[in-house]
Short mmCIF file of N, CA and C and ligand atoms in Angstrom, two decimals:
data_model
loop_
_atom_site.label_atom_id
_atom_site.label_comp_id
_atom_site.label_asym_id
_atom_site.label_seq_id
_atom_site.Cartn_x
_atom_site.Cartn_y
_atom_site.Cartn_z
N MET S 100 32.98 90.00 166.83
CA MET S 100 33.35 89.47 165.35
C MET S 100 32.44 88.53 164.92
N GLN S 101 32.23 88.38 163.74
CA GLN S 101 31.22 87.41 163.07
C GLN S 101 31.82 86.29 162.86
N ALA S 102 31.28 85.05 162.67
CA ALA S 102 31.86 83.76 162.50
C ALA S 102 32.81 83.76 161.28
N ARG S 103 32.39 84.49 160.21
CA ARG S 103 33.36 84.57 158.94
C ARG S 103 34.66 85.26 159.24
N GLY S 104 34.74 86.20 160.21
CA GLY S 104 35.86 86.73 160.60
C GLY S 104 37.21 85.97 160.62
N PRO S 105 37.23 84.86 161.40
CA PRO S 105 38.44 84.01 161.36
C PRO S 105 38.79 83.35 159.95
N LEU S 106 37.70 83.09 159.38
CA LEU S 106 37.87 82.39 158.11
C LEU S 106 38.58 83.24 157.16
N MET S 107 37.96 84.54 157.17
CA MET S 107 38.64 85.72 156.36
C MET S 107 40.14 85.95 156.73
N ILE S 108 40.37 85.97 158.11
CA ILE S 108 41.80 86.26 158.45
C ILE S 108 42.66 85.10 158.01
N GLU S 109 42.09 83.82 157.96
CA GLU S 109 42.97 82.65 157.59
C GLU S 109 43.06 82.79 156.01
N HIS S 110 42.16 83.28 155.28
CA HIS S 110 42.44 83.56 154.02
C HIS S 110 43.56 84.38 153.55
N ARG S 111 43.67 85.36 154.37
CA ARG S 111 44.94 86.22 154.13
C ARG S 111 46.15 85.51 154.48
N LEU S 112 46.39 84.80 155.41
CA LEU S 112 47.62 83.97 155.69
C LEU S 112 47.86 82.99 154.45
N ILE S 113 46.87 82.35 154.01
CA ILE S 113 46.81 81.43 152.87
C ILE S 113 47.26 82.28 151.74
N GLU S 114 46.85 83.44 151.47
CA GLU S 114 47.28 84.25 150.24
C GLU S 114 48.82 84.59 150.42
N ARG S 115 49.31 84.91 151.61
CA ARG S 115 50.75 84.98 151.68
C ARG S 115 51.62 83.85 151.41
N MET S 116 51.16 82.65 151.86
CA MET S 116 51.86 81.43 151.66
C MET S 116 51.83 81.14 150.17
N LEU S 117 50.59 81.43 149.43
CA LEU S 117 50.62 81.19 147.97
C LEU S 117 51.59 82.18 147.26
N SER S 118 51.74 83.35 147.73
CA SER S 118 52.75 84.48 147.16
C SER S 118 54.16 83.86 147.45
N VAL S 119 54.46 83.26 148.53
CA VAL S 119 55.76 82.69 148.67
C VAL S 119 55.93 81.63 147.77
N ILE S 120 54.95 80.53 147.51
CA ILE S 120 55.09 79.45 146.62
C ILE S 120 55.23 79.98 145.16
N LYS S 121 54.65 81.16 144.89
CA LYS S 121 54.77 81.73 143.58
C LYS S 121 56.27 82.09 143.27
N ASP S 122 56.81 82.86 144.26
CA ASP S 122 58.24 83.20 144.20
C ASP S 122 59.22 82.12 144.10
N GLU S 123 58.73 80.90 144.91
CA GLU S 123 59.51 79.75 144.69
C GLU S 123 59.45 78.98 143.39
N LEU S 124 58.31 79.04 142.75
CA LEU S 124 58.11 78.47 141.47
C LEU S 124 58.94 79.24 140.39
N ALA S 125 58.92 80.47 140.59
CA ALA S 125 59.95 81.26 139.66
C ALA S 125 61.30 80.66 139.73
N GLU S 126 61.89 80.51 141.03
CA GLU S 126 63.10 80.05 141.11
C GLU S 126 63.29 78.57 140.67
N ILE S 127 62.24 77.69 140.81
CA ILE S 127 62.29 76.38 140.34
C ILE S 127 62.43 76.35 138.74
N LYS S 128 61.77 77.34 138.15
CA LYS S 128 61.76 77.41 136.61
C LYS S 128 63.14 77.87 136.20
N SER S 129 63.74 78.86 136.99
CA SER S 129 65.15 79.43 136.37
C SER S 129 66.11 78.53 136.80
N LYS S 130 66.08 77.76 137.91
CA LYS S 130 67.15 77.10 138.42
C LYS S 130 67.10 75.46 137.90
N ASN S 131 65.89 75.13 137.62
CA ASN S 131 65.64 73.72 137.17
C ASN S 131 65.89 72.70 138.18
N LYS S 132 65.63 73.19 139.54
CA LYS S 132 65.62 72.24 140.62
C LYS S 132 64.89 72.87 141.73
N VAL S 133 64.54 71.98 142.69
CA VAL S 133 63.61 72.35 143.84
C VAL S 133 64.29 71.85 145.07
N ASP S 134 63.95 72.51 146.13
CA ASP S 134 64.34 71.94 147.48
C ASP S 134 63.10 71.16 147.96
N PRO S 135 63.34 69.78 148.14
CA PRO S 135 62.35 68.99 148.42
C PRO S 135 61.75 69.36 149.88
N VAL S 136 62.53 70.01 150.72
CA VAL S 136 62.09 70.31 152.01
C VAL S 136 61.23 71.71 151.94
N PHE S 137 61.35 72.39 151.02
CA PHE S 137 60.32 73.63 150.68
C PHE S 137 59.02 73.05 150.41
N VAL S 138 59.03 71.96 149.57
CA VAL S 138 57.71 71.31 149.18
C VAL S 138 57.09 70.69 150.58
N ASP S 139 57.83 70.04 151.31
CA ASP S 139 57.39 69.55 152.67
C ASP S 139 56.73 70.47 153.33
N ILE S 140 57.39 71.84 153.51
CA ILE S 140 56.86 72.82 154.33
C ILE S 140 55.57 73.35 153.82
N ALA S 141 55.50 73.53 152.35
CA ALA S 141 54.35 73.91 151.74
C ALA S 141 53.07 72.91 151.93
N VAL S 142 53.47 71.75 151.86
CA VAL S 142 52.43 70.53 151.85
C VAL S 142 52.02 70.70 153.47
N ASP S 143 52.84 70.72 154.33
CA ASP S 143 52.35 70.78 155.66
C ASP S 143 51.41 71.97 155.75
N PHE S 144 51.66 73.06 155.29
CA PHE S 144 50.98 74.30 155.51
C PHE S 144 49.66 74.11 154.67
N ILE S 145 49.63 73.56 153.72
CA ILE S 145 48.33 73.18 152.88
C ILE S 145 47.42 72.26 153.75
N ARG S 146 48.09 71.23 154.20
CA ARG S 146 47.44 70.06 154.67
C ARG S 146 46.83 70.39 156.10
N VAL S 147 47.71 70.96 156.99
CA VAL S 147 47.33 71.11 158.42
C VAL S 147 46.67 72.55 158.58
N TYR S 148 47.11 73.51 157.98
CA TYR S 148 46.50 74.82 158.08
C TYR S 148 45.27 75.04 157.09
N ALA S 149 45.58 75.21 155.68
CA ALA S 149 44.52 75.38 154.98
C ALA S 149 43.36 74.41 154.81
N ASP S 150 43.89 72.97 154.99
CA ASP S 150 42.79 71.89 154.75
C ASP S 150 42.22 71.64 156.07
N ARG S 151 43.07 71.28 157.02
CA ARG S 151 42.53 70.73 158.28
C ARG S 151 41.95 71.82 159.10
N THR S 152 42.56 72.90 159.33
CA THR S 152 42.27 73.95 160.18
C THR S 152 41.09 74.85 159.64
N HIS S 153 41.54 75.14 158.30
CA HIS S 153 40.50 76.07 157.64
C HIS S 153 39.39 75.50 157.04
N HIS S 154 39.53 74.59 156.03
CA HIS S 154 38.44 73.85 155.43
C HIS S 154 37.67 73.01 156.43
N GLY S 155 38.37 72.60 157.40
CA GLY S 155 37.67 71.86 158.61
C GLY S 155 36.62 72.73 159.12
N LYS S 156 36.91 74.05 159.59
CA LYS S 156 35.88 74.88 160.02
C LYS S 156 34.71 75.12 159.01
N GLU S 157 35.16 75.29 157.71
CA GLU S 157 34.16 75.43 156.82
C GLU S 157 33.19 74.27 156.75
N GLU S 158 33.68 73.16 156.44
CA GLU S 158 33.08 72.01 156.17
C GLU S 158 32.20 71.47 157.43
N ASP S 159 32.95 71.24 158.50
CA ASP S 159 32.38 70.53 159.54
C ASP S 159 31.51 71.41 160.48
N ILE S 160 31.66 72.80 160.30
CA ILE S 160 30.79 73.75 161.15
C ILE S 160 29.76 74.43 160.25
N LEU S 161 30.48 75.47 159.33
CA LEU S 161 29.50 76.31 158.60
C LEU S 161 28.64 75.54 157.63
N PHE S 162 29.27 74.73 156.66
CA PHE S 162 28.59 74.06 155.82
C PHE S 162 27.65 73.09 156.47
N ARG S 163 27.89 72.45 157.60
CA ARG S 163 26.96 71.51 158.22
C ARG S 163 25.81 72.33 158.56
N GLU S 164 26.10 73.43 159.30
CA GLU S 164 24.99 74.42 159.68
C GLU S 164 24.15 74.77 158.62
N LEU S 165 24.71 75.05 157.47
CA LEU S 165 23.84 75.45 156.34
C LEU S 165 23.08 74.47 155.76
N THR S 166 23.51 73.10 155.94
CA THR S 166 22.62 72.15 155.24
C THR S 166 21.44 71.94 156.10
N ASN S 167 21.32 72.68 157.23
CA ASN S 167 20.06 72.63 158.09
C ASN S 167 19.20 73.87 157.76
N LYS S 168 19.55 74.71 156.81
CA LYS S 168 18.87 75.85 156.25
C LYS S 168 18.23 75.45 154.92
N SER S 169 17.15 76.11 154.47
CA SER S 169 16.68 75.96 153.22
C SER S 169 17.32 77.04 152.38
N LEU S 170 18.46 76.41 151.79
CA LEU S 170 19.30 77.33 150.89
C LEU S 170 18.72 77.43 149.45
N SER S 171 18.94 78.61 148.86
CA SER S 171 18.46 78.96 147.57
C SER S 171 19.16 77.85 146.62
N THR S 172 18.69 77.68 145.46
CA THR S 172 19.36 76.73 144.59
C THR S 172 20.93 77.34 144.47
N LYS S 173 20.96 78.60 144.12
CA LYS S 173 22.17 79.18 143.77
C LYS S 173 23.30 79.06 144.83
N ASP S 174 22.85 79.31 146.17
CA ASP S 174 23.70 79.07 147.30
C ASP S 174 24.01 77.63 147.32
N ARG S 175 23.05 76.69 147.26
CA ARG S 175 23.50 75.26 147.32
C ARG S 175 24.40 75.04 146.38
N GLN S 176 24.28 75.37 145.15
CA GLN S 176 25.20 74.95 144.10
C GLN S 176 26.64 75.57 144.47
N ALA S 177 26.67 76.81 145.00
CA ALA S 177 27.85 77.46 145.37
C ALA S 177 28.47 76.63 146.58
N MET S 178 27.85 76.14 147.37
CA MET S 178 28.53 75.30 148.34
C MET S 178 29.05 74.09 147.96
N ASN S 179 28.28 73.35 146.92
CA ASN S 179 28.71 71.95 146.45
C ASN S 179 30.06 72.47 145.62
N GLU S 180 30.05 73.51 145.00
CA GLU S 180 31.40 73.93 144.30
C GLU S 180 32.43 74.18 145.29
N LEU S 181 32.34 74.60 146.23
CA LEU S 181 33.33 74.93 147.18
C LEU S 181 33.84 73.56 147.79
N ILE S 182 32.95 72.81 148.09
CA ILE S 182 33.35 71.34 148.59
C ILE S 182 34.18 70.59 147.53
N GLU S 183 33.72 70.71 146.33
CA GLU S 183 34.52 70.18 145.13
C GLU S 183 35.87 70.81 145.00
N ASP S 184 36.03 72.15 145.35
CA ASP S 184 37.31 72.69 145.17
C ASP S 184 38.22 72.25 146.28
N HIS S 185 37.57 71.98 147.56
CA HIS S 185 38.40 71.39 148.56
C HIS S 185 38.98 70.04 148.19
N VAL S 186 38.05 69.17 147.59
CA VAL S 186 38.47 67.86 147.16
C VAL S 186 39.60 67.90 146.12
N PHE S 187 39.46 68.80 145.24
CA PHE S 187 40.45 69.06 144.15
C PHE S 187 41.68 69.55 144.64
N GLY S 188 41.61 70.46 145.62
CA GLY S 188 42.98 70.83 146.39
C GLY S 188 43.65 69.73 147.05
N ARG S 189 42.74 68.79 147.73
CA ARG S 189 43.45 67.65 148.38
C ARG S 189 44.09 66.62 147.38
N GLN S 190 43.33 66.46 146.24
CA GLN S 190 44.02 65.45 145.21
C GLN S 190 45.23 66.12 144.68
N THR S 191 45.24 67.57 144.48
CA THR S 191 46.41 68.04 143.91
C THR S 191 47.66 68.03 144.78
N THR S 192 47.23 68.15 146.01
CA THR S 192 48.35 68.09 147.14
C THR S 192 49.01 66.69 147.35
N LYS S 193 48.00 65.66 147.00
CA LYS S 193 48.46 64.34 147.23
C LYS S 193 49.33 64.08 145.91
N ALA S 194 49.10 64.60 144.77
CA ALA S 194 49.91 64.42 143.70
C ALA S 194 51.21 65.07 143.77
N LEU S 195 51.23 66.18 144.56
CA LEU S 195 52.36 67.03 144.83
C LEU S 195 53.37 66.25 145.68
N VAL S 196 52.78 65.55 146.76
CA VAL S 196 53.49 64.83 147.77
C VAL S 196 54.25 63.63 146.82
N ASP S 197 53.45 62.90 146.03
CA ASP S 197 53.87 61.82 145.27
C ASP S 197 55.08 62.33 144.30
N ALA S 198 55.03 63.40 143.75
CA ALA S 198 55.96 63.77 142.94
C ALA S 198 57.29 64.25 143.54
N ASN S 199 57.11 64.89 144.77
CA ASN S 199 58.17 65.26 145.59
C ASN S 199 58.97 64.04 146.07
N SER S 200 58.25 63.04 146.36
CA SER S 200 58.80 61.72 146.77
C SER S 200 59.78 61.12 145.74
N ARG S 201 59.24 61.10 144.50
CA ARG S 201 59.96 60.68 143.40
C ARG S 201 61.14 61.51 142.98
N TYR S 202 60.96 62.85 143.34
CA TYR S 202 62.25 63.86 142.93
C TYR S 202 63.20 63.56 143.98
N ARG S 203 62.85 63.24 145.16
CA ARG S 203 63.75 62.95 146.30
C ARG S 203 64.47 61.84 146.08
N HIS S 204 63.91 60.80 145.44
CA HIS S 204 64.55 59.44 145.17
C HIS S 204 65.31 59.64 143.72
N GLY S 205 65.47 60.59 143.28
CA GLY S 205 66.43 60.76 141.98
C GLY S 205 65.61 60.76 140.65
N ASP S 206 64.24 60.98 140.81
CA ASP S 206 63.65 61.01 139.61
C ASP S 206 63.49 62.50 139.18
N GLU S 207 64.46 62.83 138.20
CA GLU S 207 64.38 64.46 137.96
C GLU S 207 63.29 64.77 137.08
N ALA S 208 62.76 63.93 136.54
CA ALA S 208 61.48 64.33 135.56
C ALA S 208 60.35 64.74 136.54
N ALA S 209 60.46 64.24 137.77
CA ALA S 209 59.21 64.62 138.76
C ALA S 209 59.16 66.13 138.98
N LEU S 210 60.25 66.73 138.68
CA LEU S 210 60.39 68.36 138.94
C LEU S 210 59.23 69.05 137.99
N THR S 211 58.98 68.59 136.80
CA THR S 211 57.89 69.05 136.03
C THR S 211 56.47 68.89 136.75
N ASP S 212 56.17 67.75 137.42
CA ASP S 212 55.00 67.50 138.06
C ASP S 212 54.91 68.46 139.13
N ILE S 213 56.11 68.59 140.07
CA ILE S 213 56.06 69.47 141.19
C ILE S 213 55.53 70.73 140.76
N ALA S 214 56.33 71.41 139.73
CA ALA S 214 55.94 72.66 139.29
C ALA S 214 54.54 72.83 138.76
N GLU S 215 54.14 71.83 138.01
CA GLU S 215 52.68 72.00 137.55
C GLU S 215 51.78 71.93 138.59
N LYS S 216 51.96 71.09 139.72
CA LYS S 216 51.05 71.01 140.83
C LYS S 216 50.85 72.28 141.57
N LEU S 217 52.18 72.96 141.96
CA LEU S 217 52.31 74.21 142.56
C LEU S 217 51.50 75.30 141.81
N GLN S 218 51.74 75.26 140.49
CA GLN S 218 51.15 76.21 139.74
C GLN S 218 49.64 76.04 139.71
N ILE S 219 49.11 74.90 139.59
CA ILE S 219 47.56 74.73 139.82
C ILE S 219 47.27 75.32 141.14
N LEU S 220 48.02 74.98 142.30
CA LEU S 220 47.34 75.50 143.53
C LEU S 220 47.41 77.12 143.71
N VAL S 221 48.60 77.64 143.28
CA VAL S 221 48.57 79.16 143.20
C VAL S 221 47.47 79.81 142.32
N GLU S 222 47.11 79.15 141.19
CA GLU S 222 46.16 79.73 140.30
C GLU S 222 44.56 79.46 140.73
N PHE S 223 44.43 78.28 141.36
CA PHE S 223 42.97 77.93 141.59
C PHE S 223 42.73 78.42 142.88
N TYR S 224 43.52 78.53 143.95
CA TYR S 224 43.04 78.77 145.31
C TYR S 224 42.76 80.27 145.48
N PRO S 225 43.29 81.08 144.83
CA PRO S 225 42.90 82.70 145.03
C PRO S 225 41.38 82.66 144.53
N LYS S 226 41.01 81.96 143.49
CA LYS S 226 39.74 82.04 143.05
C LYS S 226 38.66 81.48 143.95
N HIS S 227 39.10 80.44 144.69
CA HIS S 227 38.24 79.87 145.61
C HIS S 227 38.19 80.97 146.86
N ILE S 228 39.05 81.42 147.33
CA ILE S 228 39.06 82.31 148.33
C ILE S 228 38.14 83.45 147.95
N GLU S 229 38.05 84.08 146.78
CA GLU S 229 37.26 85.08 146.43
C GLU S 229 35.84 84.85 146.13
N LYS S 230 35.56 83.66 145.78
CA LYS S 230 34.25 83.12 145.80
C LYS S 230 33.70 83.34 147.18
N GLU S 231 34.36 82.73 148.18
CA GLU S 231 34.04 82.59 149.63
C GLU S 231 33.91 84.17 150.13
N ASP S 232 34.89 84.75 150.13
CA ASP S 232 34.90 86.32 150.69
C ASP S 232 33.80 87.13 150.12
N LYS S 233 33.75 87.10 148.92
CA LYS S 233 32.96 88.19 148.16
C LYS S 233 31.59 87.67 147.91
N VAL S 234 31.23 86.39 147.78
CA VAL S 234 29.88 85.89 147.30
C VAL S 234 29.39 84.95 148.45
N PHE S 235 29.96 83.97 148.75
CA PHE S 235 29.33 82.72 149.55
C PHE S 235 29.25 83.30 151.12
N PHE S 236 30.32 83.90 151.60
CA PHE S 236 30.18 84.22 153.09
C PHE S 236 29.05 85.20 153.28
N PRO S 237 29.16 86.22 152.49
CA PRO S 237 28.12 87.26 152.72
C PRO S 237 26.63 86.70 152.58
N ALA S 238 26.40 85.79 151.51
CA ALA S 238 25.26 85.28 151.30
C ALA S 238 24.90 84.24 152.29
N SER S 239 25.71 83.37 152.90
CA SER S 239 25.30 82.47 153.93
C SER S 239 25.15 83.12 155.19
N ARG S 240 25.63 84.22 155.57
CA ARG S 240 25.41 84.92 156.75
C ARG S 240 23.99 85.29 157.05
N ALA S 241 23.25 85.42 155.74
CA ALA S 241 21.86 85.95 155.80
C ALA S 241 20.88 84.84 156.28
N TYR S 242 21.44 83.48 156.28
CA TYR S 242 20.69 82.42 156.67
C TYR S 242 20.67 82.22 158.43
N PHE S 243 21.64 83.07 158.92
CA PHE S 243 21.76 82.84 160.43
C PHE S 243 21.36 84.03 161.20
N THR S 244 20.81 83.81 162.39
CA THR S 244 20.46 84.94 163.47
C THR S 244 21.92 85.27 164.08
N ASP S 245 21.87 86.50 164.66
CA ASP S 245 23.08 86.81 165.34
C ASP S 245 23.63 85.78 166.22
N GLU S 246 22.62 85.21 167.10
CA GLU S 246 23.01 84.16 167.99
C GLU S 246 23.64 82.89 167.39
N GLU S 247 22.98 82.50 166.21
CA GLU S 247 23.61 81.30 165.54
C GLU S 247 24.97 81.57 165.04
N ASP S 248 25.19 82.89 164.51
CA ASP S 248 26.28 83.10 164.08
C ASP S 248 27.47 83.01 165.16
N GLN S 249 27.12 83.75 166.21
CA GLN S 249 28.09 83.73 167.65
C GLN S 249 28.29 82.27 168.03
N ALA S 250 27.28 81.37 168.01
CA ALA S 250 27.60 80.01 168.42
C ALA S 250 28.45 79.39 167.43
N MET S 251 28.46 79.66 166.13
CA MET S 251 29.38 79.06 165.04
C MET S 251 30.85 79.53 165.36
N LEU S 252 30.92 80.87 165.67
CA LEU S 252 32.15 81.42 166.07
C LEU S 252 32.86 80.72 167.35
N ALA S 253 32.06 80.31 168.36
CA ALA S 253 32.45 79.86 169.48
C ALA S 253 32.95 78.36 169.10
N GLU S 254 32.34 77.80 168.22
CA GLU S 254 32.62 76.47 167.84
C GLU S 254 33.92 76.42 166.93
N PHE S 255 34.09 77.44 166.18
CA PHE S 255 35.33 77.57 165.42
C PHE S 255 36.39 77.56 166.35
N TRP S 256 36.39 78.49 167.46
CA TRP S 256 37.68 78.65 168.47
C TRP S 256 37.81 77.32 169.12
N GLU S 257 36.72 76.43 169.43
CA GLU S 257 36.95 75.17 169.99
C GLU S 257 37.64 74.27 169.05
N PHE S 258 37.20 74.32 167.75
CA PHE S 258 37.80 73.41 166.73
C PHE S 258 39.44 73.77 166.64
N ASP S 259 39.70 75.00 166.36
CA ASP S 259 41.05 75.50 166.61
C ASP S 259 41.94 75.03 167.60
N ARG S 260 41.28 74.94 168.78
CA ARG S 260 42.00 74.51 170.07
C ARG S 260 42.44 73.10 169.85
N LYS S 261 41.70 72.27 169.18
CA LYS S 261 41.78 70.84 169.14
C LYS S 261 42.92 70.49 168.25
N VAL S 262 43.13 71.32 167.10
CA VAL S 262 43.97 71.05 165.91
C VAL S 262 45.30 70.78 166.34
N ILE S 263 45.96 71.61 167.18
CA ILE S 263 47.44 71.62 167.45
C ILE S 263 47.66 70.16 168.13
N HIS S 264 46.71 69.68 169.02
CA HIS S 264 46.89 68.40 169.60
C HIS S 264 46.67 67.21 168.71
N GLU S 265 45.81 67.40 167.66
CA GLU S 265 45.57 66.39 166.60
C GLU S 265 47.00 66.41 165.70
N LYS S 266 47.43 67.50 165.47
CA LYS S 266 48.54 67.44 164.51
C LYS S 266 49.77 66.75 165.29
N TYR S 267 50.06 67.21 166.43
CA TYR S 267 51.34 66.48 167.17
C TYR S 267 51.13 65.08 167.52
N LYS S 268 49.83 64.79 167.83
CA LYS S 268 49.77 63.25 168.05
C LYS S 268 49.92 62.51 166.90
N SER S 269 49.39 63.02 165.70
CA SER S 269 49.73 62.28 164.37
C SER S 269 51.18 62.21 164.12
N VAL S 270 51.91 63.29 164.53
CA VAL S 270 53.51 63.16 164.30
C VAL S 270 54.08 62.24 165.11
N VAL S 271 53.65 62.05 166.44
CA VAL S 271 54.35 60.96 167.25
C VAL S 271 53.99 59.58 166.62
N GLN S 272 52.54 59.46 166.22
CA GLN S 272 52.07 58.19 165.86
C GLN S 272 52.86 57.64 164.51
N ASP S 273 53.12 58.69 163.74
CA ASP S 273 53.83 58.48 162.38
C ASP S 273 55.16 57.85 162.75
N LEU S 274 55.84 58.64 163.81
CA LEU S 274 57.22 58.27 164.11
C LEU S 274 57.23 56.83 164.88
N GLU S 275 56.22 56.55 165.56
CA GLU S 275 56.07 55.27 166.30
C GLU S 275 55.99 54.12 165.25
N ALA S 276 55.29 54.42 164.03
CA ALA S 276 54.86 53.35 163.32
C ALA S 276 56.17 52.76 162.55
FE1 FE2 F 93 36.86 76.79 151.24
FE1 FE2 F 94 38.14 79.35 152.87
#
């Protein structure tokens, strides 16, 4: 498997989650209410899977390796745009968490914010995935030898191995605090 393999497989699970969120959005709009626990689950998926596990491998390994290559202006711009997308995703998720907390504490007006942030995520993220799958990953593969690509793949597996421990260590730390 090439290094981009796991990243593309992860994109497919993220797409499935986005489709679940889309269905839930329709429910939110028709019933004019939301289950805050659903938002918690979606946020956990976005933060731990899409951001830490997935963007973590992209940013900490693939993009790091690419900064050592002499990228074309176009590819460098594309990478910077992807990094900005990740930041935008984090900001939107943070706003979603805040709105969910307000809603949970009785602020019904926060429902509009929750729906708006979920809507932004389901619209923007598929475009991000498409840029990577169809344009950036194929372009970036050309900068690496087969050996370098396989070394990144090995580092990806090692990265994944650590995430589960990091996640539950933080769960215990939060509960202890
Ligand atoms: Fe990405
Ligand atoms: Fe990605």
